[in-house]
Amino acid sequence: MEEVQLLEKARRKDADAERGLYERHVDRVYYLAYRMTGDETMAQDITQDTFIKAFDKLDSFRGDSKFSTWLHRIATTVTLNALRKVKKFRLEGPMELADNVGAGTVHAEPDLTEKLYRAIDSLPERYRTVVVMHDVEGYKHQEIAGALGIEVGTSKAQLSRARAQLREMLSDFAGEWAL
Amino acid sequence: MTEDGFEDFMKDAAKGYRKPPSVPREAMWQRIQEVRLARRARFRTVAWGAGMAAALVIGVAIGRYAYSNVEMGQPIASGVEEEGAHGAYRYAAADHFERADAFLAMFAAEAEAGTADEEIKEWALNLMVTTQLMLQSPAAEDPAFRELLEDLEAILVQIAGYEPEWGEMELELIEDGIQERNVVLRLQALAANTETFTTEGVE
């Protein structure tokens, strides 16, 4: 069934159509949530919350943009809100749990790739989001712009600045990445 | 070391950044269904109370319409017969539109200031139930009234589901809906026209 038909039926609360939309988009939403948080439970909560909100607000989706763009706008908002809550908790709550959230795998002697991951972790949120979406998950700038509510040029500029920061952070390894 | 070399390295290495596990599709879908079911049950309970309040609001407006005919020196029956039940319900709808207009203005201000809370949510729910009752009433036989009531309902459903932790984007989606449907201007126009119509009908 075409997505337009699924949307039309889902607006009328057709459970099969809602499931159809879920099946089409859940992987991408989950992958993004996981890559952003590095935590399975958070990624599941974010994915669930994204679809609950999307189904609740389906009437407000007028079809001016692609459904996937609209859905990812919700997903990125839910993800960034969740990360902010964790950050707040990390500042106010027990450090042990907070330190495990979003930290990724840690090795005693990290190789260059591991260094890169740590460097991505330490990027400012807006840069890390664009890097994860573009370089990790393969979103196009058009999709990133739609999801984050920014201009395409801003997405490109943020990616460029993020890469420059990563190069700077990994400058000790300069030369190794060309091998 | 070239920039291109770094970007190639990035493209290759970044793919492994926080590699996701397999997607627990079924478990997440079950949870989504459970949450939505629980919300609907809670919503029905609250809506029952709101329905009682809404019926009272409509009754008061209709009573006021009939009373205004008496004040004008006309018997109630004559005024109501002339306009039929439609006049009374249109009057009640116009009254409802005025309150909805005031509510949307307040919601916009509160959302912008980040102070929208449970009270706003409850207010939206009450207006939404009144809107739904209006849609079942003779007032909705007028296409302009029906269309506006349907648009208003769609917006109020969203606001009634408001959660304080919502971000800017969610509030923007609601504001976009209000703007796109031109709801505020239509509320004001129909409320004003209906008042004029009612007064003219009574005189």
mmCIF file of C-alpha atoms in Angstrom:
data_model
loop_
_atom_site.group_PDB
_atom_site.id
_atom_site.type_symbol
_atom_site.label_atom_id
_atom_site.label_comp_id
_atom_site.label_asym_id
_atom_site.label_seq_id
_atom_site.Cartn_x
_atom_site.Cartn_y
_atom_site.Cartn_z
ATOM 1 C CA MET A 1 0.000 0.000 0.000
ATOM 2 C CA GLU A 2 1.255 3.506 -0.830
ATOM 3 C CA GLU A 3 2.275 5.726 2.075
ATOM 4 C CA VAL A 4 -0.375 8.306 1.169
ATOM 5 C CA GLN A 5 -3.075 5.671 1.580
ATOM 6 C CA LEU A 6 -1.578 4.477 4.846
ATOM 7 C CA LEU A 7 -1.592 8.042 6.143
ATOM 8 C CA GLU A 8 -5.183 8.585 5.115
ATOM 9 C CA LYS A 9 -6.274 5.419 6.926
ATOM 10 C CA ALA A 10 -4.087 6.118 9.958
ATOM 11 C CA ARG A 11 -5.779 9.516 10.319
ATOM 12 C CA ARG A 12 -9.008 7.569 10.743
ATOM 13 C CA LYS A 13 -7.274 5.537 13.497
ATOM 14 C CA ASP A 14 -6.975 2.406 11.369
ATOM 15 C CA ALA A 15 -4.716 0.135 13.459
ATOM 16 C CA ASP A 16 -3.307 -1.769 10.462
ATOM 17 C CA ALA A 17 -2.332 1.472 8.734
ATOM 18 C CA GLU A 18 -0.647 2.729 11.907
ATOM 19 C CA ARG A 19 1.265 -0.516 12.107
ATOM 20 C CA GLY A 20 2.203 -0.168 8.436
ATOM 21 C CA LEU A 21 3.669 3.295 9.026
ATOM 22 C CA TYR A 22 5.475 2.026 12.109
ATOM 23 C CA GLU A 23 7.028 -0.862 10.199
ATOM 24 C CA ARG A 24 8.242 1.439 7.441
ATOM 25 C CA HIS A 25 9.956 3.942 9.691
ATOM 26 C CA VAL A 26 10.766 2.313 13.023
ATOM 27 C CA ASP A 27 14.266 1.113 12.133
ATOM 28 C CA ARG A 28 15.542 4.508 11.109
ATOM 29 C CA VAL A 29 14.019 6.216 14.151
ATOM 30 C CA TYR A 30 15.454 3.586 16.506
ATOM 31 C CA TYR A 31 18.914 3.671 14.921
ATOM 32 C CA LEU A 32 19.079 7.430 15.218
ATOM 33 C CA ALA A 33 17.886 7.336 18.837
ATOM 34 C CA TYR A 34 20.435 4.657 19.701
ATOM 35 C CA ARG A 35 23.334 6.393 17.956
ATOM 36 C CA MET A 36 22.463 9.628 19.735
ATOM 37 C CA THR A 37 22.067 8.110 23.209
ATOM 38 C CA GLY A 38 24.157 4.941 23.128
ATOM 39 C CA ASP A 39 21.579 3.401 25.453
ATOM 40 C CA GLU A 40 19.080 0.670 24.524
ATOM 41 C CA THR A 41 16.411 1.617 27.054
ATOM 42 C CA MET A 42 16.537 5.276 26.122
ATOM 43 C CA ALA A 43 16.451 4.437 22.418
ATOM 44 C CA GLN A 44 13.348 2.297 22.945
ATOM 45 C CA ASP A 45 11.615 4.994 25.026
ATOM 46 C CA ILE A 46 12.433 7.633 22.429
ATOM 47 C CA THR A 47 11.182 5.472 19.558
ATOM 48 C CA GLN A 48 7.940 4.660 21.368
ATOM 49 C CA ASP A 49 7.376 8.268 22.355
ATOM 50 C CA THR A 50 8.042 9.417 18.795
ATOM 51 C CA PHE A 51 5.370 7.152 17.335
ATOM 52 C CA ILE A 52 2.854 7.911 20.098
ATOM 53 C CA LYS A 53 3.258 11.640 19.443
ATOM 54 C CA ALA A 54 3.157 11.147 15.672
ATOM 55 C CA PHE A 55 -0.082 9.140 15.779
ATOM 56 C CA ASP A 56 -1.622 11.648 18.213
ATOM 57 C CA LYS A 57 -0.755 14.572 15.958
ATOM 58 C CA LEU A 58 -1.335 12.979 12.580
ATOM 59 C CA ASP A 59 -4.191 15.416 11.926
ATOM 60 C CA SER A 60 -1.722 18.294 12.006
ATOM 61 C CA PHE A 61 0.470 16.693 9.312
ATOM 62 C CA ARG A 62 -0.721 18.425 6.163
ATOM 63 C CA GLY A 63 1.608 16.691 3.720
ATOM 64 C CA ASP A 64 3.623 19.829 2.873
ATOM 65 C CA SER A 65 6.776 17.822 3.602
ATOM 66 C CA LYS A 66 7.486 14.099 3.443
ATOM 67 C CA PHE A 67 6.030 12.069 6.297
ATOM 68 C CA SER A 68 9.531 10.785 7.099
ATOM 69 C CA THR A 69 10.798 14.377 7.485
ATOM 70 C CA TRP A 70 7.914 15.239 9.803
ATOM 71 C CA LEU A 71 8.417 12.038 11.795
ATOM 72 C CA HIS A 72 12.145 12.691 12.138
ATOM 73 C CA ARG A 73 11.455 16.209 13.320
ATOM 74 C CA ILE A 74 9.482 14.666 16.164
ATOM 75 C CA ALA A 75 12.149 12.004 16.721
ATOM 76 C CA THR A 76 15.030 14.478 16.951
ATOM 77 C CA THR A 77 13.050 16.735 19.297
ATOM 78 C CA VAL A 78 12.165 13.824 21.577
ATOM 79 C CA THR A 79 15.789 12.620 21.473
ATOM 80 C CA LEU A 80 17.316 15.997 22.272
ATOM 81 C CA ASN A 81 14.793 16.549 25.089
ATOM 82 C CA ALA A 82 15.656 13.119 26.523
ATOM 83 C CA LEU A 83 19.380 13.866 26.347
ATOM 84 C CA ARG A 84 18.861 17.194 28.095
ATOM 85 C CA LYS A 85 16.994 15.423 30.888
ATOM 86 C CA VAL A 86 19.865 12.951 31.299
ATOM 87 C CA LYS A 87 22.348 15.817 31.322
ATOM 88 C CA LYS A 88 20.326 17.512 34.040
ATOM 89 C CA PHE A 89 20.141 14.240 35.970
ATOM 90 C CA ARG A 90 23.886 13.793 35.503
ATOM 91 C CA LEU A 91 24.461 17.164 37.139
ATOM 92 C CA GLU A 92 21.960 16.598 39.930
ATOM 93 C CA GLY A 93 21.772 12.814 40.375
ATOM 94 C CA PRO A 94 23.970 9.834 41.099
ATOM 95 C CA MET A 95 27.047 9.897 38.898
ATOM 96 C CA GLU A 96 27.393 6.134 38.529
ATOM 97 C CA LEU A 97 24.243 5.682 36.445
ATOM 98 C CA ALA A 98 24.582 8.926 34.543
ATOM 99 C CA ASP A 99 28.142 8.135 33.534
ATOM 100 C CA ASN A 100 27.026 4.934 31.893
ATOM 101 C CA VAL A 101 24.429 6.647 29.730
ATOM 102 C CA GLY A 102 25.745 7.636 26.349
ATOM 103 C CA ALA A 103 29.336 6.846 27.176
ATOM 104 C CA GLY A 104 29.790 4.118 24.571
ATOM 105 C CA THR A 105 32.467 1.439 24.828
ATOM 106 C CA VAL A 106 35.646 2.463 26.578
ATOM 107 C CA HIS A 107 39.025 0.800 26.072
ATOM 108 C CA ALA A 108 42.117 1.347 28.179
ATOM 109 C CA GLU A 109 44.263 2.084 25.115
ATOM 110 C CA PRO A 110 41.877 3.399 22.527
ATOM 111 C CA ASP A 111 42.888 3.132 18.907
ATOM 112 C CA LEU A 112 42.240 5.886 16.418
ATOM 113 C CA THR A 113 38.671 4.789 15.720
ATOM 114 C CA GLU A 114 37.907 4.695 19.420
ATOM 115 C CA LYS A 115 39.478 8.129 19.786
ATOM 116 C CA LEU A 116 37.187 9.336 17.029
ATOM 117 C CA TYR A 117 34.138 7.993 18.872
ATOM 118 C CA ARG A 118 35.169 9.734 22.065
ATOM 119 C CA ALA A 119 35.748 12.916 20.109
ATOM 120 C CA ILE A 120 32.249 12.660 18.600
ATOM 121 C CA ASP A 121 30.859 12.129 22.124
ATOM 122 C CA SER A 122 32.449 15.347 23.268
ATOM 123 C CA LEU A 123 31.139 17.527 20.421
ATOM 124 C CA PRO A 124 28.561 20.205 21.271
ATOM 125 C CA GLU A 125 25.082 18.753 20.907
ATOM 126 C CA ARG A 126 24.148 20.569 17.679
ATOM 127 C CA TYR A 127 27.361 19.433 15.953
ATOM 128 C CA ARG A 128 27.131 15.877 17.229
ATOM 129 C CA THR A 129 23.538 15.628 15.981
ATOM 130 C CA VAL A 130 24.532 16.629 12.453
ATOM 131 C CA VAL A 131 27.587 14.329 12.442
ATOM 132 C CA VAL A 132 25.513 11.377 13.641
ATOM 133 C CA MET A 133 22.766 12.065 11.122
ATOM 134 C CA HIS A 134 25.068 12.703 8.138
ATOM 135 C CA ASP A 135 28.267 10.726 8.641
ATOM 136 C CA VAL A 136 26.959 7.899 10.789
ATOM 137 C CA GLU A 137 23.378 7.337 9.624
ATOM 138 C CA GLY A 138 23.748 8.719 6.097
ATOM 139 C CA TYR A 139 20.971 11.347 6.111
ATOM 140 C CA LYS A 140 21.085 13.964 3.380
ATOM 141 C CA HIS A 141 21.426 17.634 4.335
ATOM 142 C CA GLN A 142 17.877 18.224 3.105
ATOM 143 C CA GLU A 143 16.591 15.589 5.543
ATOM 144 C CA ILE A 144 18.691 16.938 8.415
ATOM 145 C CA ALA A 145 17.463 20.464 7.760
ATOM 146 C CA GLY A 146 13.841 19.279 7.769
ATOM 147 C CA ALA A 147 14.282 17.237 10.933
ATOM 148 C CA LEU A 148 16.058 19.952 12.872
ATOM 149 C CA GLY A 149 14.080 22.877 11.483
ATOM 150 C CA ILE A 150 17.196 24.589 10.109
ATOM 151 C CA GLU A 151 18.361 25.695 6.653
ATOM 152 C CA VAL A 152 20.265 23.270 4.417
ATOM 153 C CA GLY A 153 23.205 25.702 4.452
ATOM 154 C CA THR A 154 23.217 25.670 8.258
ATOM 155 C CA SER A 155 23.334 21.882 8.268
ATOM 156 C CA LYS A 156 26.319 21.931 5.891
ATOM 157 C CA ALA A 157 28.080 24.623 7.900
ATOM 158 C CA GLN A 158 27.562 22.751 11.167
ATOM 159 C CA LEU A 159 28.920 19.537 9.668
ATOM 160 C CA SER A 160 31.954 21.372 8.371
ATOM 161 C CA ARG A 161 32.609 22.975 11.776
ATOM 162 C CA ALA A 162 32.059 19.647 13.531
ATOM 163 C CA ARG A 163 34.598 17.917 11.264
ATOM 164 C CA ALA A 164 37.070 20.731 11.858
ATOM 165 C CA GLN A 165 36.686 20.258 15.618
ATOM 166 C CA LEU A 166 37.145 16.503 15.265
ATOM 167 C CA ARG A 167 40.311 17.013 13.179
ATOM 168 C CA GLU A 168 41.585 19.357 15.841
ATOM 169 C CA MET A 169 40.808 16.913 18.657
ATOM 170 C CA LEU A 170 42.575 14.124 16.753
ATOM 171 C CA SER A 171 45.510 16.221 15.615
ATOM 172 C CA ASP A 172 47.938 13.992 17.553
ATOM 173 C CA PHE A 173 46.975 11.220 15.170
ATOM 174 C CA ALA A 174 47.381 13.294 12.003
ATOM 175 C CA GLY A 175 48.704 11.045 9.289
ATOM 176 C CA GLU A 176 47.275 7.831 10.683
ATOM 177 C CA TRP A 177 43.881 8.189 9.081
ATOM 178 C CA ALA A 178 45.329 8.263 5.580
ATOM 179 C CA LEU A 179 47.022 4.888 6.078
ATOM 180 C CA MET B 1 47.544 14.586 5.973
ATOM 181 C CA THR B 2 44.805 15.998 3.802
ATOM 182 C CA GLU B 3 41.279 17.050 4.624
ATOM 183 C CA ASP B 4 40.060 14.498 2.074
ATOM 184 C CA GLY B 5 41.933 11.777 3.864
ATOM 185 C CA PHE B 6 40.224 12.705 7.093
ATOM 186 C CA GLU B 7 36.790 12.737 5.502
ATOM 187 C CA ASP B 8 37.371 9.309 3.980
ATOM 188 C CA PHE B 9 38.458 8.049 7.374
ATOM 189 C CA MET B 10 35.380 9.649 8.945
ATOM 190 C CA LYS B 11 33.028 8.088 6.392
ATOM 191 C CA ASP B 12 34.465 4.682 7.035
ATOM 192 C CA ALA B 13 35.046 4.761 10.780
ATOM 193 C CA ALA B 14 31.962 6.714 11.840
ATOM 194 C CA LYS B 15 29.643 3.942 10.640
ATOM 195 C CA GLY B 16 30.681 1.911 13.678
ATOM 196 C CA TYR B 17 29.881 4.690 16.161
ATOM 197 C CA ARG B 18 27.480 3.211 18.735
ATOM 198 C CA LYS B 19 26.419 0.382 16.447
ATOM 199 C CA PRO B 20 22.760 -0.292 17.252
ATOM 200 C CA PRO B 21 21.508 -3.714 18.345
ATOM 201 C CA SER B 22 18.628 -5.334 16.451
ATOM 202 C CA VAL B 23 15.410 -3.332 16.643
ATOM 203 C CA PRO B 24 12.948 -4.731 19.227
ATOM 204 C CA ARG B 25 10.017 -3.969 16.926
ATOM 205 C CA GLU B 26 7.342 -6.126 18.538
ATOM 206 C CA ALA B 27 8.141 -5.130 22.123
ATOM 207 C CA MET B 28 8.083 -1.433 21.261
ATOM 208 C CA TRP B 29 4.832 -1.763 19.303
ATOM 209 C CA GLN B 30 3.185 -3.512 22.279
ATOM 210 C CA ARG B 31 4.316 -0.717 24.572
ATOM 211 C CA ILE B 32 3.013 1.947 22.185
ATOM 212 C CA GLN B 33 -0.380 0.230 22.145
ATOM 213 C CA GLU B 34 -0.466 -0.069 25.942
ATOM 214 C CA VAL B 35 0.368 3.592 26.490
ATOM 215 C CA ARG B 36 -2.233 4.756 23.977
ATOM 216 C CA LEU B 37 -4.893 2.477 25.446
ATOM 217 C CA ALA B 38 -4.216 3.740 28.970
ATOM 218 C CA ARG B 39 -4.358 7.333 27.788
ATOM 219 C CA ARG B 40 -7.666 6.779 26.010
ATOM 220 C CA ALA B 41 -9.186 5.241 29.160
ATOM 221 C CA ARG B 42 -7.999 8.161 31.281
ATOM 222 C CA PHE B 43 -9.182 10.616 28.655
ATOM 223 C CA ARG B 44 -12.676 9.064 28.584
ATOM 224 C CA THR B 45 -12.991 9.458 32.366
ATOM 225 C CA VAL B 46 -11.947 13.102 32.320
ATOM 226 C CA ALA B 47 -14.046 13.778 29.225
ATOM 227 C CA TRP B 48 -17.161 12.514 30.987
ATOM 228 C CA GLY B 49 -16.829 15.284 33.579
ATOM 229 C CA ALA B 50 -15.986 17.793 30.887
ATOM 230 C CA GLY B 51 -19.075 16.682 28.953
ATOM 231 C CA MET B 52 -21.310 17.529 31.898
ATOM 232 C CA ALA B 53 -19.695 20.970 32.152
ATOM 233 C CA ALA B 54 -20.019 21.510 28.393
ATOM 234 C CA ALA B 55 -23.718 20.626 28.388
ATOM 235 C CA LEU B 56 -24.210 23.156 31.177
ATOM 236 C CA VAL B 57 -22.353 25.853 29.215
ATOM 237 C CA ILE B 58 -24.486 25.270 26.122
ATOM 238 C CA GLY B 59 -27.659 25.193 28.227
ATOM 239 C CA VAL B 60 -26.779 28.513 29.834
ATOM 240 C CA ALA B 61 -26.090 30.109 26.428
ATOM 241 C CA ILE B 62 -29.387 28.854 25.021
ATOM 242 C CA GLY B 63 -31.174 30.080 28.140
ATOM 243 C CA ARG B 64 -29.568 33.473 27.720
ATOM 244 C CA TYR B 65 -30.741 33.559 24.093
ATOM 245 C CA ALA B 66 -34.304 32.801 25.143
ATOM 246 C CA TYR B 67 -34.110 35.286 28.018
ATOM 247 C CA SER B 68 -32.881 38.032 25.669
ATOM 248 C CA ASN B 69 -36.074 37.516 23.619
ATOM 249 C CA VAL B 70 -38.160 37.932 26.749
ATOM 250 C CA GLU B 71 -36.258 41.107 27.593
ATOM 251 C CA MET B 72 -37.023 42.434 24.139
ATOM 252 C CA GLY B 73 -40.683 42.011 24.992
ATOM 253 C CA GLN B 74 -41.247 38.925 22.902
ATOM 254 C CA PRO B 75 -42.547 35.644 24.219
ATOM 255 C CA ILE B 76 -39.904 32.884 24.293
ATOM 256 C CA ALA B 77 -41.900 30.667 22.014
ATOM 257 C CA SER B 78 -42.199 33.309 19.323
ATOM 258 C CA GLY B 79 -38.461 34.011 19.220
ATOM 259 C CA VAL B 80 -37.447 30.395 19.268
ATOM 260 C CA GLU B 81 -40.068 29.390 16.729
ATOM 261 C CA GLU B 82 -38.969 32.154 14.380
ATOM 262 C CA GLU B 83 -35.368 31.053 14.360
ATOM 263 C CA GLY B 84 -36.164 27.514 15.346
ATOM 264 C CA ALA B 85 -33.690 25.628 17.515
ATOM 265 C CA HIS B 86 -31.053 26.776 15.043
ATOM 266 C CA GLY B 87 -31.019 30.336 16.325
ATOM 267 C CA ALA B 88 -30.454 29.240 19.895
ATOM 268 C CA TYR B 89 -27.709 26.820 18.969
ATOM 269 C CA ARG B 90 -26.049 29.332 16.648
ATOM 270 C CA TYR B 91 -26.070 31.775 19.529
ATOM 271 C CA ALA B 92 -24.537 29.127 21.792
ATOM 272 C CA ALA B 93 -21.930 28.375 19.104
ATOM 273 C CA ALA B 94 -21.044 32.072 18.771
ATOM 274 C CA ASP B 95 -20.659 32.225 22.536
ATOM 275 C CA HIS B 96 -18.384 29.180 22.336
ATOM 276 C CA PHE B 97 -16.326 30.737 19.523
ATOM 277 C CA GLU B 98 -15.700 33.819 21.658
ATOM 278 C CA ARG B 99 -14.408 31.685 24.509
ATOM 279 C CA ALA B 100 -12.304 29.592 22.127
ATOM 280 C CA ASP B 101 -10.807 32.785 20.658
ATOM 281 C CA ALA B 102 -9.867 34.015 24.142
ATOM 282 C CA PHE B 103 -8.413 30.603 24.968
ATOM 283 C CA LEU B 104 -6.255 30.400 21.824
ATOM 284 C CA ALA B 105 -4.870 33.887 22.524
ATOM 285 C CA MET B 106 -3.982 32.813 26.052
ATOM 286 C CA PHE B 107 -2.504 29.528 24.855
ATOM 287 C CA ALA B 108 -0.273 31.321 22.334
ATOM 288 C CA ALA B 109 0.999 33.663 25.056
ATOM 289 C CA GLU B 110 1.550 30.898 27.609
ATOM 290 C CA ALA B 111 3.261 28.641 25.057
ATOM 291 C CA GLU B 112 5.614 31.425 24.031
ATOM 292 C CA ALA B 113 6.437 32.209 27.647
ATOM 293 C CA GLY B 114 6.866 28.491 28.400
ATOM 294 C CA THR B 115 4.228 28.669 31.136
ATOM 295 C CA ALA B 116 1.531 26.467 29.610
ATOM 296 C CA ASP B 117 0.423 23.987 32.272
ATOM 297 C CA GLU B 118 -2.227 21.457 33.346
ATOM 298 C CA GLU B 119 -4.818 24.208 33.697
ATOM 299 C CA ILE B 120 -4.472 25.081 30.009
ATOM 300 C CA LYS B 121 -4.801 21.403 29.175
ATOM 301 C CA GLU B 122 -8.022 21.068 31.180
ATOM 302 C CA TRP B 123 -9.425 24.236 29.657
ATOM 303 C CA ALA B 124 -8.684 22.851 26.186
ATOM 304 C CA LEU B 125 -10.394 19.588 27.097
ATOM 305 C CA ASN B 126 -13.538 21.387 28.258
ATOM 306 C CA LEU B 127 -13.640 23.476 25.081
ATOM 307 C CA MET B 128 -13.002 20.377 22.994
ATOM 308 C CA VAL B 129 -15.955 18.512 24.504
ATOM 309 C CA THR B 130 -18.193 21.555 24.002
ATOM 310 C CA THR B 131 -16.987 21.677 20.398
ATOM 311 C CA GLN B 132 -17.886 18.010 19.949
ATOM 312 C CA LEU B 133 -21.354 18.597 21.408
ATOM 313 C CA MET B 134 -21.769 21.572 19.078
ATOM 314 C CA LEU B 135 -20.848 19.348 16.142
ATOM 315 C CA GLN B 136 -23.798 17.087 17.057
ATOM 316 C CA SER B 137 -26.149 20.067 17.391
ATOM 317 C CA PRO B 138 -28.228 21.976 14.787
ATOM 318 C CA ALA B 139 -25.493 24.661 14.782
ATOM 319 C CA ALA B 140 -23.340 22.291 12.710
ATOM 320 C CA GLU B 141 -25.889 22.188 9.910
ATOM 321 C CA ASP B 142 -24.408 25.462 8.667
ATOM 322 C CA PRO B 143 -21.330 24.451 6.594
ATOM 323 C CA ALA B 144 -19.270 27.423 7.809
ATOM 324 C CA PHE B 145 -20.005 26.554 11.443
ATOM 325 C CA ARG B 146 -19.305 22.864 10.864
ATOM 326 C CA GLU B 147 -15.979 23.484 9.151
ATOM 327 C CA LEU B 148 -14.817 25.834 11.876
ATOM 328 C CA LEU B 149 -15.967 23.480 14.637
ATOM 329 C CA GLU B 150 -14.056 20.609 13.004
ATOM 330 C CA ASP B 151 -10.871 22.669 12.675
ATOM 331 C CA LEU B 152 -11.244 23.892 16.231
ATOM 332 C CA GLU B 153 -11.725 20.338 17.473
ATOM 333 C CA ALA B 154 -8.519 19.179 15.719
ATOM 334 C CA ILE B 155 -6.523 21.946 17.408
ATOM 335 C CA LEU B 156 -8.075 21.488 20.838
ATOM 336 C CA VAL B 157 -7.397 17.736 20.738
ATOM 337 C CA GLN B 158 -3.707 18.541 20.366
ATOM 338 C CA ILE B 159 -3.666 21.130 23.131
ATOM 339 C CA ALA B 160 -5.643 18.820 25.451
ATOM 340 C CA GLY B 161 -2.814 16.313 24.993
ATOM 341 C CA TYR B 162 -0.259 18.953 25.958
ATOM 342 C CA GLU B 163 2.611 17.880 28.143
ATOM 343 C CA PRO B 164 4.688 20.449 30.036
ATOM 344 C CA GLU B 165 7.941 18.898 28.804
ATOM 345 C CA TRP B 166 7.008 19.490 25.174
ATOM 346 C CA GLY B 167 9.623 21.290 23.192
ATOM 347 C CA GLU B 168 9.304 24.279 20.893
ATOM 348 C CA MET B 169 8.684 22.090 17.859
ATOM 349 C CA GLU B 170 5.499 20.589 19.286
ATOM 350 C CA LEU B 171 4.108 23.978 20.187
ATOM 351 C CA GLU B 172 5.077 25.220 16.723
ATOM 352 C CA LEU B 173 3.113 22.356 15.146
ATOM 353 C CA ILE B 174 -0.010 23.464 17.026
ATOM 354 C CA GLU B 175 0.588 27.127 16.191
ATOM 355 C CA ASP B 176 1.113 26.156 12.524
ATOM 356 C CA GLY B 177 -2.240 24.364 12.554
ATOM 357 C CA ILE B 178 -3.967 27.453 13.988
ATOM 358 C CA GLN B 179 -2.309 29.712 11.392
ATOM 359 C CA GLU B 180 -2.836 27.408 8.405
ATOM 360 C CA ARG B 181 -6.520 27.019 9.132
ATOM 361 C CA ASN B 182 -6.891 30.733 9.829
ATOM 362 C CA VAL B 183 -8.849 29.698 12.899
ATOM 363 C CA VAL B 184 -8.616 32.865 14.990
ATOM 364 C CA LEU B 185 -9.953 35.174 12.278
ATOM 365 C CA ARG B 186 -12.742 32.758 11.445
ATOM 366 C CA LEU B 187 -13.709 32.451 15.119
ATOM 367 C CA GLN B 188 -13.861 36.204 15.476
ATOM 368 C CA ALA B 189 -15.788 36.691 12.215
ATOM 369 C CA LEU B 190 -18.416 34.044 12.915
ATOM 370 C CA ALA B 191 -18.862 35.148 16.529
ATOM 371 C CA ALA B 192 -19.365 38.766 15.454
ATOM 372 C CA ASN B 193 -21.680 37.930 12.526
ATOM 373 C CA THR B 194 -23.791 35.597 14.604
ATOM 374 C CA GLU B 195 -24.220 38.182 17.358
ATOM 375 C CA THR B 196 -25.371 40.733 14.785
ATOM 376 C CA PHE B 197 -27.679 38.193 13.221
ATOM 377 C CA THR B 198 -29.172 37.259 16.589
ATOM 378 C CA THR B 199 -29.731 40.848 17.636
ATOM 379 C CA GLU B 200 -31.322 41.619 14.300
ATOM 380 C CA GLY B 201 -33.519 38.566 14.591
ATOM 381 C CA VAL B 202 -34.743 39.648 18.014
ATOM 382 C CA GLU B 203 -35.470 43.256 17.212
#
